XYZ file of N, CA and C in Angstrom:
720
model
N 154.397 135.978 175.423
C 153.417 134.904 175.641
C 152.603 135.197 176.895
N 151.277 135.026 176.839
C 150.450 135.290 178.004
C 150.830 134.390 179.173
N 150.731 134.958 180.376
C 151.074 134.170 181.556
C 149.989 133.141 181.848
N 148.747 133.450 181.493
C 147.640 132.526 181.718
C 147.454 131.648 180.492
N 147.287 130.361 180.716
C 147.124 129.433 179.604
C 145.755 129.604 178.953
N 145.770 129.695 177.630
C 144.539 129.843 176.864
C 144.647 128.990 175.610
N 143.524 128.404 175.205
C 143.508 127.508 174.053
C 142.667 128.110 172.925
N 143.282 128.231 171.762
C 142.603 128.733 170.576
C 142.335 127.561 169.633
N 141.088 127.363 169.250
C 140.721 126.301 168.311
C 140.508 126.932 166.935
N 141.259 126.464 165.940
C 141.101 126.958 164.577
C 140.155 126.021 163.832
N 139.064 126.564 163.320
C 138.056 125.757 162.628
C 137.810 126.294 161.213
N 138.514 125.797 160.219
C 138.171 126.134 158.838
C 136.858 125.443 158.476
N 135.937 126.148 157.829
C 134.651 125.545 157.495
C 134.291 125.785 156.033
N 133.602 124.800 155.489
C 132.992 124.922 154.161
C 131.799 123.971 154.123
N 130.612 124.550 154.088
C 129.362 123.773 154.113
C 129.252 122.882 155.353
N 129.365 123.509 156.528
C 129.284 122.766 157.792
C 128.181 123.306 158.709
N 127.132 123.876 158.144
C 126.095 124.509 158.962
C 125.395 123.530 159.897
N 125.297 122.275 159.523
C 124.603 121.292 160.368
C 125.512 120.715 161.444
N 126.805 120.681 161.181
C 127.754 120.138 162.160
C 128.195 121.173 163.190
N 128.284 122.426 162.757
C 128.917 123.456 163.584
C 128.252 123.685 164.944
N 126.925 123.778 165.047
C 126.332 124.053 166.362
C 126.656 122.999 167.418
N 126.566 121.723 167.061
C 126.854 120.663 168.034
C 128.339 120.639 168.377
N 129.188 120.846 167.379
C 130.625 120.848 167.626
C 131.012 121.964 168.585
N 130.489 123.167 168.363
C 130.809 124.301 169.243
C 130.262 124.055 170.649
N 129.079 123.471 170.739
C 128.523 123.152 172.062
C 129.429 122.183 172.817
N 129.934 121.168 172.130
C 130.826 120.195 172.769
C 132.157 120.836 173.158
N 132.660 121.729 172.332
C 133.890 122.444 172.681
C 133.668 123.301 173.925
N 132.555 124.019 173.955
C 132.212 124.844 175.113
C 132.120 123.993 176.376
N 131.455 122.849 176.275
C 131.300 121.973 177.440
C 132.637 121.433 177.918
N 133.471 120.981 176.982
C 134.762 120.404 177.358
C 135.644 121.439 178.046
N 135.747 122.626 177.481
C 136.598 123.664 178.065
C 136.039 124.142 179.404
N 134.721 124.270 179.488
C 134.104 124.741 180.725
C 134.255 123.724 181.852
N 134.012 122.453 181.555
C 134.142 121.415 182.579
C 135.564 121.301 183.102
N 136.534 121.581 182.243
C 137.940 121.499 182.652
C 138.509 122.836 183.118
N 137.615 123.840 183.212
C 137.984 125.172 183.718
C 139.162 125.764 182.931
N 139.047 125.748 181.615
C 140.097 126.247 180.733
C 139.621 127.478 179.976
N 140.538 128.391 179.760
C 140.245 129.584 178.967
C 140.321 129.209 177.489
N 139.376 129.688 176.669
C 139.302 129.202 175.299
C 138.679 130.210 174.351
N 138.915 129.950 173.074
C 138.259 130.679 171.998
C 138.218 129.766 170.773
N 137.230 129.957 169.932
C 137.120 129.228 168.669
C 137.153 130.250 167.541
N 138.078 130.072 166.620
C 138.203 130.978 165.487
C 137.679 130.254 164.251
N 136.557 130.716 163.737
C 135.903 130.086 162.593
C 136.308 130.816 161.316
N 136.939 130.078 160.413
C 137.361 130.634 159.127
C 136.496 129.989 158.051
N 135.447 130.698 157.666
C 134.533 130.142 156.667
C 134.866 130.683 155.278
N 134.961 129.764 154.317
C 135.328 130.134 152.945
C 134.095 130.306 152.057
N 133.227 131.250 152.450
C 132.043 131.598 151.656
C 131.172 130.382 151.370
N 130.875 129.609 152.396
C 130.037 128.414 152.241
C 128.669 128.776 151.670
N 128.253 128.128 150.600
C 126.946 128.431 150.028
C 125.765 127.923 150.849
N 126.024 127.056 151.842
C 124.929 126.494 152.637
C 124.542 127.350 153.837
N 125.186 128.518 154.009
C 124.829 129.396 155.117
C 125.578 129.124 156.405
N 126.731 128.497 156.320
C 127.527 128.215 157.521
C 127.851 129.487 158.301
N 128.194 130.558 157.594
C 128.568 131.799 158.274
C 127.402 132.380 159.070
N 126.187 132.274 158.546
C 125.024 132.782 159.278
C 124.808 131.999 160.566
N 125.025 130.684 160.503
C 124.935 129.860 161.712
C 126.019 130.269 162.700
N 127.222 130.516 162.194
C 128.341 130.927 163.050
C 128.036 132.251 163.753
N 127.355 133.153 163.067
C 126.993 134.439 163.681
C 126.018 134.240 164.835
N 125.099 133.292 164.686
C 124.177 132.990 165.775
C 124.912 132.368 166.961
N 125.890 131.525 166.660
C 126.686 130.914 167.732
C 127.510 131.974 168.461
N 127.973 132.965 167.736
C 128.730 134.051 168.362
C 127.850 134.820 169.351
N 126.600 135.038 168.991
C 125.672 135.720 169.902
C 125.427 134.873 171.151
N 125.333 133.562 170.955
C 125.036 132.657 172.071
C 126.205 132.514 173.031
N 127.418 132.351 172.476
C 128.587 132.079 173.322
C 129.478 133.301 173.530
N 129.113 134.414 172.976
C 129.781 135.716 173.068
C 130.982 135.822 172.116
N 131.255 137.038 171.636
C 132.401 137.272 170.751
C 133.751 136.984 171.408
N 133.769 136.918 172.725
C 135.010 136.570 173.422
C 135.431 135.141 173.108
N 134.452 134.265 172.919
C 134.740 132.854 172.686
C 134.592 132.429 171.224
N 133.755 133.093 170.474
C 133.550 132.745 169.062
C 133.991 133.923 168.202
N 135.056 133.718 167.465
C 135.640 134.770 166.633
C 135.461 134.376 165.169
N 134.878 135.247 164.390
C 134.584 134.964 162.991
C 135.562 135.702 162.084
N 136.255 134.946 161.252
C 137.209 135.515 160.306
C 136.976 134.893 158.919
N 135.837 135.223 158.309
C 135.489 134.626 157.010
C 136.361 135.146 155.878
N 136.383 134.368 154.794
C 137.128 134.767 153.601
C 136.186 134.788 152.397
N 136.657 135.364 151.312
C 135.788 135.618 150.166
C 135.517 134.390 149.306
N 136.307 133.340 149.467
C 136.130 132.151 148.638
C 136.886 130.974 149.206
N 136.800 129.851 148.499
C 137.472 128.631 148.922
C 138.946 128.726 148.525
N 139.797 129.033 149.505
C 141.187 129.364 149.224
C 142.188 128.328 149.721
N 141.713 127.204 150.239
C 142.628 126.147 150.652
C 142.747 126.011 152.152
N 142.963 124.774 152.598
C 143.021 124.478 154.029
C 144.223 125.127 154.703
N 145.387 125.048 154.064
C 146.598 125.608 154.659
C 146.489 127.099 154.909
N 146.007 127.829 153.918
C 145.890 129.280 154.079
C 144.810 129.637 155.096
N 143.818 128.752 155.268
C 142.792 128.992 156.289
C 143.411 128.957 157.684
N 144.311 128.004 157.920
C 144.995 127.944 159.217
C 145.911 129.143 159.420
N 146.602 129.548 158.370
C 147.466 130.736 158.458
C 146.628 131.959 158.820
N 145.499 132.098 158.158
C 144.592 133.223 158.398
C 144.059 133.198 159.830
N 143.613 132.035 160.276
C 143.070 131.931 161.622
C 144.107 132.177 162.698
N 145.327 131.685 162.467
C 146.394 131.824 163.452
C 146.732 133.290 163.715
N 146.577 134.134 162.711
C 146.863 135.563 162.868
C 145.962 136.200 163.922
N 144.803 135.609 164.142
C 143.827 136.190 165.065
C 143.732 135.433 166.387
N 144.536 134.395 166.547
C 144.511 133.599 167.782
C 145.201 134.355 168.913
N 144.612 134.324 170.088
C 145.204 134.981 171.251
C 145.676 133.994 172.310
N 145.441 132.697 172.088
C 145.883 131.685 173.050
C 147.356 131.367 172.897
N 147.955 130.795 173.943
C 149.346 130.336 173.816
C 149.426 128.868 173.413
N 148.250 128.221 173.268
C 148.168 126.902 172.656
C 147.098 126.957 171.558
N 147.328 126.204 170.499
C 146.401 126.206 169.363
C 145.989 124.772 169.041
N 144.695 124.554 168.909
C 144.151 123.263 168.485
C 143.688 123.394 167.037
N 144.117 122.453 166.195
C 143.576 122.396 164.844
C 142.787 121.098 164.712
N 141.614 121.207 164.122
C 140.725 120.050 164.007
C 139.751 120.276 162.858
N 139.097 119.207 162.434
C 138.102 119.305 161.379
C 136.764 119.743 161.962
N 135.988 120.453 161.154
C 134.684 120.931 161.590
C 133.561 119.990 161.200
N 133.897 118.839 160.614
C 132.865 117.930 160.112
C 132.451 116.861 161.125
N 132.897 117.038 162.369
C 132.533 116.162 163.476
C 133.272 114.830 163.467
N 134.298 114.713 162.647
C 135.109 113.495 162.672
C 136.063 113.501 163.862
N 136.300 114.661 164.446
C 137.160 114.801 165.620
C 136.304 115.222 166.812
N 136.239 114.374 167.821
C 135.417 114.687 168.992
C 136.217 115.550 169.969
N 135.637 116.666 170.427
C 136.348 117.552 171.355
C 136.814 116.902 172.658
N 136.222 115.771 173.038
C 136.624 115.126 174.296
C 138.100 114.746 174.285
N 138.665 114.505 173.103
C 140.067 114.104 173.032
C 141.021 115.271 173.274
N 140.519 116.495 173.188
C 141.374 117.658 173.452
C 141.863 117.633 174.895
N 140.987 117.230 175.818
C 141.388 117.156 177.233
C 142.548 116.179 177.415
N 142.516 115.051 176.706
C 143.613 114.078 176.784
C 144.893 114.656 176.186
N 144.752 115.394 175.099
C 145.922 116.021 174.490
C 146.573 117.021 175.445
N 145.738 117.791 176.119
C 146.252 118.791 177.056
C 146.990 118.114 178.210
N 146.408 117.057 178.754
C 147.066 116.334 179.841
C 148.387 115.726 179.388
N 148.404 115.158 178.189
C 149.636 114.569 177.657
C 150.695 115.636 177.451
N 150.285 116.785 176.951
C 151.241 117.884 176.732
C 151.902 118.296 178.031
N 151.142 118.318 179.083
C 151.668 118.761 180.377
C 152.658 117.770 180.976
N 152.563 116.497 180.620
C 153.419 115.487 181.253
C 154.898 115.711 180.980
N 155.223 116.245 179.811
C 156.641 116.457 179.485
C 156.846 117.739 178.682
N 155.905 118.665 178.806
C 155.994 119.950 178.108
C 156.234 119.755 176.608
N 155.448 118.878 175.997
C 155.603 118.609 174.563
C 155.261 119.844 173.741
N 155.913 119.967 172.587
C 155.646 121.085 171.680
C 154.378 120.840 170.870
N 154.143 119.575 170.534
C 152.996 119.190 169.719
C 152.429 117.877 170.259
N 151.116 117.791 170.314
C 150.448 116.519 170.603
C 149.510 116.251 169.435
N 149.678 115.114 168.788
C 148.867 114.799 167.620
C 147.993 113.581 167.864
N 146.769 113.645 167.406
C 145.873 112.510 167.528
C 146.243 111.425 166.527
N 146.109 110.174 166.935
C 146.417 109.069 166.033
C 145.290 108.051 166.001
N 144.958 107.626 164.781
C 143.951 106.573 164.587
C 144.587 105.194 164.609
N 145.921 105.147 164.572
C 146.612 103.888 164.293
C 147.574 103.462 165.404
N 147.287 103.847 166.634
C 148.089 103.398 167.780
C 147.169 103.292 168.994
N 147.564 102.456 169.954
C 146.776 102.286 171.171
C 145.351 101.873 170.852
N 144.387 102.531 171.500
C 142.984 102.191 171.267
C 142.331 103.124 170.250
N 143.159 103.768 169.430
C 142.618 104.619 168.369
C 141.958 103.785 167.286
N 141.099 104.425 166.482
C 140.425 103.679 165.431
C 139.662 104.586 164.488
N 139.123 103.976 163.441
C 138.329 104.680 162.427
C 136.958 104.032 162.356
N 135.909 104.857 162.339
C 134.540 104.347 162.309
C 133.738 105.047 161.216
N 132.956 104.275 160.482
C 132.087 104.837 159.461
C 132.670 104.833 158.059
N 133.903 104.384 157.909
C 134.512 104.301 156.581
C 134.288 102.917 155.991
N 134.154 102.860 154.669
C 134.114 101.564 154.012
C 135.539 101.027 153.866
N 135.666 99.796 153.419
C 136.972 99.148 153.322
C 137.909 99.901 152.379
N 137.367 100.404 151.281
C 138.192 101.133 150.315
C 138.828 102.365 150.942
N 138.039 103.128 151.688
C 138.553 104.352 152.315
C 139.610 104.016 153.364
N 139.395 102.937 154.111
C 140.373 102.530 155.120
C 141.694 102.119 154.472
N 141.597 101.399 153.351
C 142.801 100.969 152.647
C 143.566 102.167 152.104
N 142.835 103.149 151.567
C 143.476 104.364 151.046
C 144.218 105.091 152.157
N 143.574 105.233 153.314
C 144.189 105.949 154.430
C 145.428 105.222 154.953
N 145.280 103.910 155.146
C 146.418 103.116 155.628
C 147.576 103.160 154.628
N 147.212 103.034 153.359
C 148.231 103.069 152.320
C 148.932 104.409 152.256
N 148.177 105.482 152.426
C 148.760 106.824 152.407
C 149.750 107.004 153.552
N 149.369 106.511 154.733
C 150.275 106.621 155.884
C 151.518 105.762 155.710
N 151.355 104.559 155.178
C 152.494 103.686 154.954
C 153.448 104.281 153.928
N 152.885 104.831 152.857
C 153.677 105.482 151.816
C 154.484 106.635 152.396
N 153.821 107.494 153.173
C 154.494 108.648 153.756
C 155.525 108.239 154.803
N 155.179 107.235 155.618
C 156.105 106.788 156.655
C 157.376 106.212 156.047
N 157.233 105.457 154.974
C 158.391 104.862 154.291
C 159.261 105.943 153.661
N 158.613 106.931 153.055
C 159.348 107.960 152.324
C 159.943 109.027 153.233
N 159.239 109.368 154.326
C 159.616 110.545 155.104
C 160.125 110.254 156.515
N 159.831 109.077 157.054
C 160.236 108.717 158.418
C 159.866 109.816 159.425
N 158.596 110.148 159.538
C 158.198 111.278 160.384
C 158.218 110.996 161.880
N 158.221 109.713 162.266
C 158.253 109.383 163.686
C 156.908 109.467 164.367
N 155.810 109.513 163.590
C 154.460 109.464 164.153
C 153.684 108.395 163.395
N 152.667 107.843 164.044
C 151.934 106.728 163.447
C 150.806 107.163 162.512
N 150.429 108.443 162.572
C 149.300 108.922 161.768
C 149.650 110.269 161.146
N 150.439 110.220 160.105
C 150.948 111.447 159.479
C 149.849 112.235 158.790
N 148.815 111.564 158.289
C 147.763 112.249 157.560
C 146.656 112.777 158.467
N 146.769 112.561 159.769
C 145.773 113.074 160.702
C 145.782 114.587 160.775
N 144.652 115.154 161.207
C 144.544 116.623 161.243
C 143.918 117.111 162.547
N 144.193 116.389 163.634
C 143.671 116.750 164.954
C 144.870 116.892 165.874
N 145.254 118.139 166.177
C 146.503 118.356 166.896
C 146.440 119.535 167.863
N 147.306 119.480 168.854
C 147.508 120.572 169.800
C 148.943 121.061 169.646
N 149.103 122.349 169.411
C 150.422 122.955 169.250
C 150.652 124.045 170.300
N 151.885 124.198 170.726
C 152.246 125.465 171.347
C 152.157 126.515 170.240
N 151.561 127.642 170.546
C 151.345 128.637 169.494
C 152.656 129.071 168.841
N 153.682 129.303 169.653
C 154.960 129.753 169.107
C 155.569 128.715 168.176
N 155.360 127.446 168.503
C 155.874 126.360 167.655
C 155.133 126.333 166.324
N 153.810 126.434 166.375
C 153.029 126.435 165.138
C 153.406 127.617 164.254
N 153.597 128.770 164.854
C 153.997 129.938 164.077
C 155.354 129.718 163.415
N 156.257 129.091 164.150
C 157.601 128.827 163.630
C 157.560 127.860 162.456
N 156.794 126.778 162.615
C 156.739 125.746 161.579
C 155.933 126.211 160.373
N 154.844 126.891 160.616
C 153.970 127.310 159.527
C 154.652 128.330 158.618
N 155.621 129.047 159.184
C 156.329 130.068 158.412
C 157.176 129.469 157.293
N 157.576 128.189 157.445
C 158.417 127.546 156.426
C 157.661 126.450 155.670
N 156.382 126.306 155.967
C 155.567 125.285 155.293
C 155.033 125.841 153.982
N 155.181 125.065 152.923
C 154.828 125.541 151.588
C 153.500 125.001 151.077
N 153.067 123.855 151.560
C 151.822 123.246 151.074
C 150.624 124.104 151.458
N 149.569 124.034 150.633
C 148.365 124.823 150.883
C 147.120 123.960 151.056
N 147.118 122.751 150.513
C 145.928 121.907 150.518
C 146.003 120.784 151.531
N 145.636 119.572 151.091
C 145.522 118.430 151.997
C 146.873 117.920 152.501
N 147.965 118.305 151.857
C 149.288 117.894 152.336
C 149.845 118.859 153.382
N 149.097 119.904 153.676
C 149.557 120.913 154.633
C 149.850 120.305 156.000
N 148.906 119.517 156.529
C 149.078 118.912 157.846
C 150.299 117.995 157.884
N 150.483 117.251 156.828
C 151.609 116.328 156.745
C 152.933 117.083 156.784
N 153.014 118.148 156.014
C 154.258 118.920 155.972
C 154.557 119.566 157.320
N 153.515 120.026 158.019
C 153.730 120.621 159.339
C 154.462 119.658 160.273
N 154.001 118.409 160.334
C 154.604 117.441 161.242
C 156.013 117.072 160.806
N 156.202 116.862 159.510
C 157.533 116.488 159.011
C 158.536 117.596 159.301
N 158.148 118.818 159.021
C 159.070 119.936 159.271
C 159.309 120.134 160.765
N 158.265 119.978 161.570
C 158.428 120.132 163.019
C 159.423 119.119 163.563
N 159.341 117.880 163.086
C 160.270 116.837 163.517
C 161.689 117.180 163.104
N 161.852 117.639 161.865
C 163.188 118.005 161.375
C 163.766 119.192 162.141
N 162.884 120.057 162.632
C 163.310 121.249 163.368
C 163.597 120.952 164.839
N 163.380 119.707 165.238
C 163.734 119.293 166.595
C 162.647 119.444 167.630
N 161.433 119.744 167.215
C 160.351 119.881 168.181
C 159.890 118.505 168.679
N 159.463 118.471 169.917
C 159.076 117.223 170.567
C 157.586 116.958 170.364
N 157.274 115.748 169.884
C 155.907 115.409 169.495
C 155.441 114.167 170.266
N 154.248 114.256 170.821
C 153.623 113.109 171.484
C 152.342 112.748 170.734
N 151.856 111.526 170.944
C 150.636 111.061 170.290
C 149.579 110.668 171.313
N 148.330 110.882 170.953
C 147.193 110.474 171.770
C 146.228 109.691 170.872
N 145.885 108.464 171.229
C 144.922 107.695 170.418
C 143.565 108.390 170.380
N 142.969 108.444 169.197
C 141.646 109.049 169.049
C 140.744 108.121 168.240
N 139.450 108.308 168.386
C 138.476 107.630 167.542
C 138.046 108.615 166.456
N 138.302 108.253 165.221
C 137.929 109.088 164.090
C 136.611 108.562 163.530
N 135.619 109.434 163.464
C 134.293 109.044 162.980
C 133.996 109.808 161.696
N 133.539 109.103 160.666
C 133.220 109.752 159.402
C 132.178 110.839 159.624
N 132.245 111.883 158.795
C 131.395 113.057 158.982
C 129.936 112.675 159.212
N 129.284 113.444 160.097
C 127.895 113.191 160.429
C 126.972 113.715 159.330
N 127.217 114.965 158.891
C 126.419 115.570 157.835
C 127.322 116.062 156.724
N 126.794 116.111 155.510
C 127.557 116.637 154.388
C 128.329 115.546 153.674
N 129.055 115.970 152.640
C 129.805 115.043 151.816
C 131.300 115.202 152.039
N 132.028 114.091 151.913
C 133.476 114.124 152.045
C 134.074 114.962 150.927
N 135.112 115.728 151.267
C 135.768 116.572 150.273
C 136.973 115.872 149.655
N 137.202 114.594 150.029
C 138.315 113.841 149.480
C 137.925 113.239 148.139
N 138.686 113.573 147.107
C 138.435 113.040 145.777
C 139.733 112.624 145.117
N 139.637 112.266 143.841
C 140.812 111.806 143.107
C 141.895 112.868 143.054
N 141.485 114.133 142.890
C 142.465 115.217 142.821
C 143.256 115.325 144.121
N 142.568 115.161 145.248
C 143.247 115.270 146.544
C 144.226 114.111 146.747
N 143.862 112.921 146.267
C 144.758 111.770 146.389
C 146.028 111.988 145.567
N 145.860 112.499 144.353
C 147.022 112.791 143.500
C 147.878 113.887 144.137
N 147.213 114.912 144.684
C 147.943 115.996 145.342
C 148.751 115.469 146.525
N 148.157 114.545 147.266
C 148.844 113.961 148.421
C 150.110 113.234 147.978
N 150.007 112.398 146.950
C 151.169 111.651 146.466
C 152.273 112.590 145.993
N 151.884 113.629 145.278
C 152.865 114.617 144.823
C 153.507 115.325 146.011
N 152.692 115.595 147.036
C 153.200 116.275 148.218
C 154.246 115.468 148.958
N 154.010 114.163 149.084
C 154.985 113.290 149.752
C 156.307 113.299 148.993
N 156.245 113.161 147.699
C 157.442 113.143 146.881
C 158.183 114.483 146.943
N 157.419 115.566 146.947
C 158.022 116.900 147.048
C 158.733 117.073 148.380
N 158.097 116.611 149.471
C 158.725 116.718 150.774
C 160.008 115.896 150.865
N 160.030 114.780 150.187
C 161.251 113.938 150.160
C 162.437 114.744 149.638
N 162.160 115.615 148.700
C 163.219 116.397 148.062
C 163.568 117.668 148.842
N 162.569 118.234 149.533
C 162.756 119.546 150.156
C 163.133 119.487 151.628
N 162.604 118.509 152.352
C 162.778 118.522 153.821
C 163.849 117.539 154.254
């Protein structure tokens, strides 16, 4: 493990050309203002909207030291995108977050401070504790999210208030350890990571975050993803 602390941000992308420039700028500002060493690893799954071309321009602007491009040939799933990106991460801490601007980089600084207070293995953002919240969703989407968390909490007892969240800070070694035994590939991937980490004895803290619905583009959540999520919870009940 490197002696100097460095943070690697894994950003899987698909049709995020309009969100990516502002998100990377905010990440650059947050890390620079806090005097932290950083890199962003962009894993683009052959976005038809030209996301990769935008990412190449960002690499020129912020240098290849900070922007690392690891594109793939097609849309291969969120879980495998994180596995792919992690192989190229050089930091001893890893941040996973959405590229659709629903996760504001300002909360990473709070996660880092919380991690330092008790050397936590994982710090996860929560929409459902403290002053956390959700903005831009209609009532139906909020009910689905709350219901999904309640269903998972009842079935799995994960010990976190926002199991379906996808904004987290991991010690790199911990993420590598947990990801090696995680079987999910799609939207249940994040959920399985936390459940398995808890079962493996890793220490998890929470930081309230404000979740804002995507600024540009369309949500990728559909009926298939909801069914996959329900199946994933039931599968984890049996396996973990």
